[in-house]
PDB file of C-alpha atoms in Angstrom:
ATOM      1  CA  MET A   1      25.233 -12.437  -4.434  1.00  0.00           C
ATOM      2  CA  SER A   2      26.002  -9.771  -6.781  1.00  0.00           C
ATOM      3  CA  VAL A   3      23.741  -7.235  -6.863  1.00  0.00           C
ATOM      4  CA  SER A   4      24.411  -3.709  -8.130  1.00  0.00           C
ATOM      5  CA  VAL A   5      22.506  -0.370  -6.874  1.00  0.00           C
ATOM      6  CA  SER A   6      20.575   0.426 -10.150  1.00  0.00           C
ATOM      7  CA  GLU A   7      18.832  -3.040 -10.151  1.00  0.00           C
ATOM      8  CA  GLN A   8      17.259  -2.491  -6.898  1.00  0.00           C
ATOM      9  CA  PRO A   9      13.849  -2.852  -7.013  1.00  0.00           C
ATOM     10  CA  PRO A  10      12.126   0.691  -7.161  1.00  0.00           C
ATOM     11  CA  ALA A  11      10.083   1.518  -4.335  1.00  0.00           C
ATOM     12  CA  ALA A  12       6.293   0.501  -3.694  1.00  0.00           C
ATOM     13  CA  GLY A  13       4.323   3.400  -5.297  1.00  0.00           C
ATOM     14  CA  ASN A  14       6.906   4.726  -7.830  1.00  0.00           C
ATOM     15  CA  GLU A  15       6.428   4.763 -11.534  1.00  0.00           C
ATOM     16  CA  VAL A  16       8.867   2.755 -14.170  1.00  0.00           C
ATOM     17  CA  HIS A  17       7.910   3.858 -17.590  1.00  0.00           C
ATOM     18  CA  GLY A  18       4.311   4.597 -16.718  1.00  0.00           C
ATOM     19  CA  ILE A  19       4.179   1.527 -14.815  1.00  0.00           C
ATOM     20  CA  ARG A  20       3.185   2.116 -10.866  1.00  0.00           C
ATOM     21  CA  ASN A  21       4.959  -0.667  -9.330  1.00  0.00           C
ATOM     22  CA  LYS A  22       3.606  -1.833  -6.106  1.00  0.00           C
ATOM     23  CA  ILE A  23       4.996  -4.694  -3.586  1.00  0.00           C
ATOM     24  CA  THR A  24       1.880  -6.860  -3.862  1.00  0.00           C
ATOM     25  CA  ASP A  25       2.615  -6.612  -7.815  1.00  0.00           C
ATOM     26  CA  GLU A  26       5.505  -8.724  -7.060  1.00  0.00           C
ATOM     27  CA  LEU A  27       3.660 -11.802  -5.116  1.00  0.00           C
ATOM     28  CA  PRO A  28       1.845 -14.721  -6.435  1.00  0.00           C
ATOM     29  CA  VAL A  29      -1.447 -13.812  -7.243  1.00  0.00           C
ATOM     30  CA  ILE A  30      -3.120 -15.845  -5.095  1.00  0.00           C
ATOM     31  CA  ILE A  31      -1.462 -13.566  -2.094  1.00  0.00           C
ATOM     32  CA  GLY A  32      -1.166 -10.142  -3.718  1.00  0.00           C
ATOM     33  CA  TYR A  33      -4.279  -9.830  -4.422  1.00  0.00           C
ATOM     34  CA  PRO A  34      -5.786 -10.506  -0.921  1.00  0.00           C
ATOM     35  CA  MET A  35      -3.343  -8.178   0.356  1.00  0.00           C
ATOM     36  CA  LYS A  36      -4.292  -5.688  -1.987  1.00  0.00           C
ATOM     37  CA  ALA A  37      -7.405  -5.899  -0.757  1.00  0.00           C
ATOM     38  CA  VAL A  38      -6.116  -5.527   2.811  1.00  0.00           C
ATOM     39  CA  ALA A  39      -4.006  -2.262   1.673  1.00  0.00           C
ATOM     40  CA  PHE A  40      -7.668  -0.819   0.361  1.00  0.00           C
ATOM     41  CA  VAL A  41      -9.460  -1.362   3.319  1.00  0.00           C
ATOM     42  CA  MET A  42      -6.911   0.048   5.284  1.00  0.00           C
ATOM     43  CA  ARG A  43      -7.234   3.476   3.287  1.00  0.00           C
ATOM     44  CA  GLN A  44     -10.754   3.554   3.539  1.00  0.00           C
ATOM     45  CA  ILE A  45     -10.296   3.156   7.349  1.00  0.00           C
ATOM     46  CA  VAL A  46      -7.749   6.141   7.072  1.00  0.00           C
ATOM     47  CA  MET A  47      -9.925   8.498   5.320  1.00  0.00           C
ATOM     48  CA  VAL A  48     -13.018   7.590   7.452  1.00  0.00           C
ATOM     49  CA  SER A  49     -11.214   7.726  10.588  1.00  0.00           C
ATOM     50  CA  GLY A  50     -10.021  11.366   9.699  1.00  0.00           C
ATOM     51  CA  PHE A  51     -12.897  12.399   8.664  1.00  0.00           C
ATOM     52  CA  LEU A  52     -14.876  11.734  11.709  1.00  0.00           C
ATOM     53  CA  MET A  53     -12.215  12.957  13.944  1.00  0.00           C
ATOM     54  CA  ALA A  54     -11.870  16.465  12.317  1.00  0.00           C
ATOM     55  CA  PHE A  55     -15.759  16.235  12.272  1.00  0.00           C
ATOM     56  CA  THR A  56     -16.018  15.416  15.996  1.00  0.00           C
ATOM     57  CA  PHE A  57     -13.795  17.940  17.229  1.00  0.00           C
ATOM     58  CA  GLY A  58     -15.567  20.633  15.009  1.00  0.00           C
ATOM     59  CA  ALA A  59     -18.602  19.580  16.750  1.00  0.00           C
ATOM     60  CA  VAL A  60     -17.238  19.305  19.917  1.00  0.00           C
ATOM     61  CA  VAL A  61     -16.283  23.205  19.481  1.00  0.00           C
ATOM     62  CA  VAL A  62     -19.549  24.252  18.152  1.00  0.00           C
ATOM     63  CA  ILE A  63     -21.606  22.323  20.511  1.00  0.00           C
ATOM     64  CA  ARG A  64     -19.632  23.253  23.676  1.00  0.00           C
ATOM     65  CA  TYR A  65     -18.675  27.189  22.619  1.00  0.00           C
ATOM     66  CA  GLY A  66     -21.773  27.946  20.305  1.00  0.00           C
ATOM     67  CA  PHE A  67     -24.526  26.197  22.678  1.00  0.00           C
ATOM     68  CA  GLY A  68     -23.212  25.824  25.701  1.00  0.00           C
ATOM     69  CA  GLY A  69     -23.637  21.782  25.764  1.00  0.00           C
ATOM     70  CA  ASP A  70     -21.221  18.758  25.421  1.00  0.00           C
ATOM     71  CA  LEU A  71     -21.292  15.769  23.088  1.00  0.00           C
ATOM     72  CA  PHE A  72     -22.111  13.077  24.897  1.00  0.00           C
ATOM     73  CA  ALA A  73     -18.510  10.382  25.888  1.00  0.00           C
ATOM     74  CA  TYR A  74     -17.123  11.325  22.667  1.00  0.00           C
ATOM     75  CA  GLU A  75     -13.694  11.154  24.214  1.00  0.00           C
ATOM     76  CA  GLU A  76     -14.410   7.101  24.501  1.00  0.00           C
ATOM     77  CA  TRP A  77     -15.511   6.412  20.885  1.00  0.00           C
ATOM     78  CA  LEU A  78     -13.356   8.943  19.279  1.00  0.00           C
ATOM     79  CA  LEU A  79     -10.170   6.957  21.064  1.00  0.00           C
ATOM     80  CA  GLY A  80     -10.933   3.746  19.156  1.00  0.00           C
ATOM     81  CA  ILE A  81     -11.303   5.963  16.167  1.00  0.00           C
ATOM     82  CA  SER A  82      -8.161   7.371  16.734  1.00  0.00           C
ATOM     83  CA  ILE A  83      -6.025   3.951  17.372  1.00  0.00           C
ATOM     84  CA  VAL A  84      -7.870   2.258  14.572  1.00  0.00           C
ATOM     85  CA  GLY A  85      -6.997   5.009  12.131  1.00  0.00           C
ATOM     86  CA  PHE A  86      -3.083   5.053  13.444  1.00  0.00           C
ATOM     87  CA  PHE A  87      -2.774   1.180  13.358  1.00  0.00           C
ATOM     88  CA  ALA A  88      -4.276   1.192   9.823  1.00  0.00           C
ATOM     89  CA  GLY A  89      -2.098   4.386   8.738  1.00  0.00           C
ATOM     90  CA  ALA A  90       1.113   2.193   9.949  1.00  0.00           C
ATOM     91  CA  VAL A  91      -0.308  -0.900   7.739  1.00  0.00           C
ATOM     92  CA  LEU A  92      -0.381   1.458   4.724  1.00  0.00           C
ATOM     93  CA  ALA A  93       3.267   2.606   5.603  1.00  0.00           C
ATOM     94  CA  SER A  94       4.384  -1.025   5.579  1.00  0.00           C
ATOM     95  CA  ALA A  95       2.508  -1.949   2.691  1.00  0.00           C
ATOM     96  CA  ARG A  96       4.350   1.347   0.833  1.00  0.00           C
ATOM     97  CA  ASN A  97       7.778   0.803   2.859  1.00  0.00           C
ATOM     98  CA  LEU A  98       7.488   4.667   4.034  1.00  0.00           C
ATOM     99  CA  HIS A  99       8.531   3.789   7.811  1.00  0.00           C
ATOM    100  CA  ILE A 100      10.954   6.291   9.158  1.00  0.00           C
ATOM    101  CA  ASN A 101      14.391   4.334   9.093  1.00  0.00           C
ATOM    102  CA  ALA A 102      17.370   6.471  10.717  1.00  0.00           C
ATOM    103  CA  ASP A 103      19.561   3.808   9.346  1.00  0.00           C
ATOM    104  CA  ILE A 104      22.892   6.113   8.450  1.00  0.00           C
ATOM    105  CA  LEU A 105      24.421   3.104   7.181  1.00  0.00           C
ATOM    106  CA  GLY A 106      22.263   3.411   4.227  1.00  0.00           C
ATOM    107  CA  ILE A 107      24.120   6.497   3.128  1.00  0.00           C
ATOM    108  CA  VAL A 108      27.508   5.437   3.815  1.00  0.00           C
ATOM    109  CA  ILE A 109      27.658   2.050   2.351  1.00  0.00           C
ATOM    110  CA  GLN A 110      28.547   1.920  -1.608  1.00  0.00           C
ATOM    111  CA  ASN A 111      29.313  -1.586  -1.665  1.00  0.00           C
ATOM    112  CA  PRO A 112      26.379  -3.295  -3.763  1.00  0.00           C
ATOM    113  CA  ARG A 113      26.781  -6.592  -1.751  1.00  0.00           C
ATOM    114  CA  MET A 114      26.975  -4.472   1.474  1.00  0.00           C
ATOM    115  CA  ILE A 115      23.500  -2.658   0.201  1.00  0.00           C
ATOM    116  CA  TRP A 116      21.871  -6.096  -0.188  1.00  0.00           C
ATOM    117  CA  TRP A 117      23.049  -7.380   3.084  1.00  0.00           C
ATOM    118  CA  ARG A 118      22.465  -4.389   4.844  1.00  0.00           C
ATOM    119  CA  GLY A 119      18.557  -4.614   3.611  1.00  0.00           C
ATOM    120  CA  PHE A 120      18.212  -7.754   4.525  1.00  0.00           C
ATOM    121  CA  ILE A 121      19.613  -7.449   8.188  1.00  0.00           C
ATOM    122  CA  VAL A 122      16.731  -4.507   8.288  1.00  0.00           C
ATOM    123  CA  LEU A 123      14.134  -5.962   7.097  1.00  0.00           C
ATOM    124  CA  THR A 124      14.637  -9.333   9.086  1.00  0.00           C
ATOM    125  CA  VAL A 125      15.100  -7.010  12.270  1.00  0.00           C
ATOM    126  CA  GLU A 126      11.821  -5.132  11.159  1.00  0.00           C
ATOM    127  CA  LEU A 127      10.145  -8.443  10.777  1.00  0.00           C
ATOM    128  CA  LEU A 128      11.397  -9.765  14.393  1.00  0.00           C
ATOM    129  CA  VAL A 129      10.252  -6.909  16.312  1.00  0.00           C
ATOM    130  CA  ILE A 130       6.514  -6.459  14.490  1.00  0.00           C
ATOM    131  CA  LEU A 131       6.381 -10.369  15.544  1.00  0.00           C
ATOM    132  CA  PHE A 132       7.295  -9.636  18.864  1.00  0.00           C
ATOM    133  CA  LEU A 133       4.873  -6.962  19.699  1.00  0.00           C
ATOM    134  CA  MET A 134       2.448  -9.503  18.000  1.00  0.00           C
ATOM    135  CA  TYR A 135       3.346 -11.896  20.822  1.00  0.00           C
ATOM    136  CA  ALA A 136       2.994  -9.236  23.383  1.00  0.00           C
ATOM    137  CA  CYS A 137      -0.560  -8.140  22.189  1.00  0.00           C
ATOM    138  CA  TYR A 138      -1.667 -11.720  22.538  1.00  0.00           C
ATOM    139  CA  VAL A 139      -0.302 -11.643  26.187  1.00  0.00           C
ATOM    140  CA  SER A 140      -1.935  -8.632  26.661  1.00  0.00           C
ATOM    141  CA  LEU A 141      -5.581 -10.015  25.564  1.00  0.00           C
ATOM    142  CA  LEU A 142      -4.831 -13.292  27.449  1.00  0.00           C
ATOM    143  CA  ASP A 143      -4.426 -10.759  30.527  1.00  0.00           C
ATOM    144  CA  ASP A 144      -7.540  -8.993  29.645  1.00  0.00           C
ATOM    145  CA  PHE A 145      -9.561 -12.373  29.020  1.00  0.00           C
ATOM    146  CA  SER A 146      -8.284 -13.780  32.952  1.00  0.00           C
ATOM    147  CA  PHE A 147     -10.138 -10.973  34.301  1.00  0.00           C
ATOM    148  CA  PRO A 148     -14.118 -12.747  35.037  1.00  0.00           C
ATOM    149  CA  ARG A 149     -15.461  -9.198  33.326  1.00  0.00           C
ATOM    150  CA  LEU A 150     -13.649  -7.472  30.443  1.00  0.00           C
ATOM    151  CA  ARG A 151     -12.472  -4.273  31.531  1.00  0.00           C
ATOM    152  CA  ALA A 152     -14.384  -0.942  29.517  1.00  0.00           C
ATOM    153  CA  THR A 153     -14.277   2.475  29.161  1.00  0.00           C
ATOM    154  CA  PRO A 154     -16.557   4.248  32.465  1.00  0.00           C
ATOM    155  CA  VAL A 155     -19.615   5.413  30.331  1.00  0.00           C
ATOM    156  CA  LEU A 156     -20.124   3.796  27.232  1.00  0.00           C
ATOM    157  CA  ARG A 157     -18.700   0.437  28.217  1.00  0.00           C
ATOM    158  CA  ILE A 158     -16.837  -0.242  25.528  1.00  0.00           C
ATOM    159  CA  PRO A 159     -14.469  -3.444  26.259  1.00  0.00           C
ATOM    160  CA  PHE A 160     -10.535  -2.480  26.081  1.00  0.00           C
ATOM    161  CA  VAL A 161      -9.923  -5.613  24.189  1.00  0.00           C
ATOM    162  CA  THR A 162     -11.294  -4.572  21.258  1.00  0.00           C
ATOM    163  CA  TRP A 163      -9.001  -1.864  20.362  1.00  0.00           C
ATOM    164  CA  ARG A 164      -6.081  -3.988  21.479  1.00  0.00           C
ATOM    165  CA  ILE A 165      -7.552  -6.979  19.360  1.00  0.00           C
ATOM    166  CA  GLY A 166      -7.306  -4.405  16.219  1.00  0.00           C
ATOM    167  CA  ILE A 167      -4.206  -3.279  16.978  1.00  0.00           C
ATOM    168  CA  MET A 168      -2.785  -6.997  16.929  1.00  0.00           C
ATOM    169  CA  ILE A 169      -4.468  -7.644  13.823  1.00  0.00           C
ATOM    170  CA  ALA A 170      -2.759  -4.293  12.526  1.00  0.00           C
ATOM    171  CA  PHE A 171       0.465  -5.679  13.267  1.00  0.00           C
ATOM    172  CA  GLY A 172      -0.126  -8.948  11.594  1.00  0.00           C
ATOM    173  CA  PHE A 173      -0.852  -7.073   8.554  1.00  0.00           C
ATOM    174  CA  MET A 174       2.610  -5.086   9.199  1.00  0.00           C
ATOM    175  CA  ALA A 175       4.357  -8.567   9.241  1.00  0.00           C
ATOM    176  CA  MET A 176       2.679  -9.774   6.197  1.00  0.00           C
ATOM    177  CA  PHE A 177       4.019  -6.514   4.068  1.00  0.00           C
ATOM    178  CA  THR A 178       7.020  -6.517   5.921  1.00  0.00           C
ATOM    179  CA  THR A 179       7.348 -10.312   4.823  1.00  0.00           C
ATOM    180  CA  ALA A 180       6.284  -9.362   1.204  1.00  0.00           C
ATOM    181  CA  TYR A 181       9.421  -6.836   0.992  1.00  0.00           C
ATOM    182  CA  LEU A 182      11.985  -9.318   2.805  1.00  0.00           C
ATOM    183  CA  TYR A 183      10.662 -12.526   0.019  1.00  0.00           C
ATOM    184  CA  VAL A 184      11.126  -9.693  -2.840  1.00  0.00           C
ATOM    185  CA  HIS A 185      14.117  -8.526  -1.073  1.00  0.00           C
ATOM    186  CA  ILE A 186      16.059 -11.582  -0.967  1.00  0.00           C
ATOM    187  CA  ARG A 187      14.796 -12.835  -4.453  1.00  0.00           C
ATOM    188  CA  GLN A 188      16.524  -9.733  -6.234  1.00  0.00           C
ATOM    189  CA  GLY A 189      19.759 -10.563  -3.755  1.00  0.00           C
ATOM    190  CA  LEU A 190      19.326 -14.695  -5.857  1.00  0.00           C
ATOM    191  CA  GLY A 191      19.055 -13.112  -9.048  1.00  0.00           C
ATOM    192  CA  LEU A 192      15.509 -14.124  -9.997  1.00  0.00           C
ATOM    193  CA  PRO A 193      13.463 -11.784 -11.901  1.00  0.00           C
ATOM    194  CA  LEU A 194      11.405  -9.199 -10.707  1.00  0.00           C
ATOM    195  CA  LYS A 195       7.626  -8.897 -12.725  1.00  0.00           C
ATOM    196  CA  SER A 196       8.643  -4.655 -12.297  1.00  0.00           C
ATOM    197  CA  ALA A 197      11.967  -5.495 -14.131  1.00  0.00           C
ATOM    198  CA  ALA A 198       9.832  -7.600 -16.974  1.00  0.00           C
ATOM    199  CA  ALA A 199       7.148  -4.780 -17.073  1.00  0.00           C
ATOM    200  CA  LYS A 200      10.410  -1.904 -17.296  1.00  0.00           C
ATOM    201  CA  GLU A 201      11.084  -4.198 -20.437  1.00  0.00           C
ATOM    202  CA  ALA A 202       8.503  -4.347 -22.083  1.00  0.00           C
ATOM    203  CA  ALA A 203       7.689  -1.062 -21.932  1.00  0.00           C
ATOM    204  CA  LYS A 204      10.616  -0.129 -23.582  1.00  0.00           C
TER     205      LYS A 204
END
């Protein structure tokens, strides 16, 4: 595989000659559009959950110190919102390939072939780790459903299993986007044309 550094696809979200590049744009339409919809929904969840957390904490301060009261059981439903918002943000990071990667090899390796292999190994390991975490979530859910009565929060009785299902779904979406990056990376290594490259040529 003869791949030069200059041929590496632009990072998702960057612009090439004024054209915004996303990993979903490199996929077949039947796969890319649903994944775009997933990324859009995750953005809305992140924004709404962020607003609710900020608003709730502000309301707690006002009610507690201004009026001497308390916001009833806010810790329980806010915990669920914060968990969902956090993992929605993790899905967005996977969609944009923005997870922190403390791999010094990305700096010291200069050989184009080794750069490709390093990227392939990193993406493969990331995918395997995410799939393992999905399996761990599945085992955890089986444990939850093995009880005659679902474990829940003490006041509002919110089942813990609802958050764990959300976490497993989030890992599933993360696996989808990581697989997409791995797919594009393999296509690039095989010398197959990328849509972003075609758009770049058309923009010249």
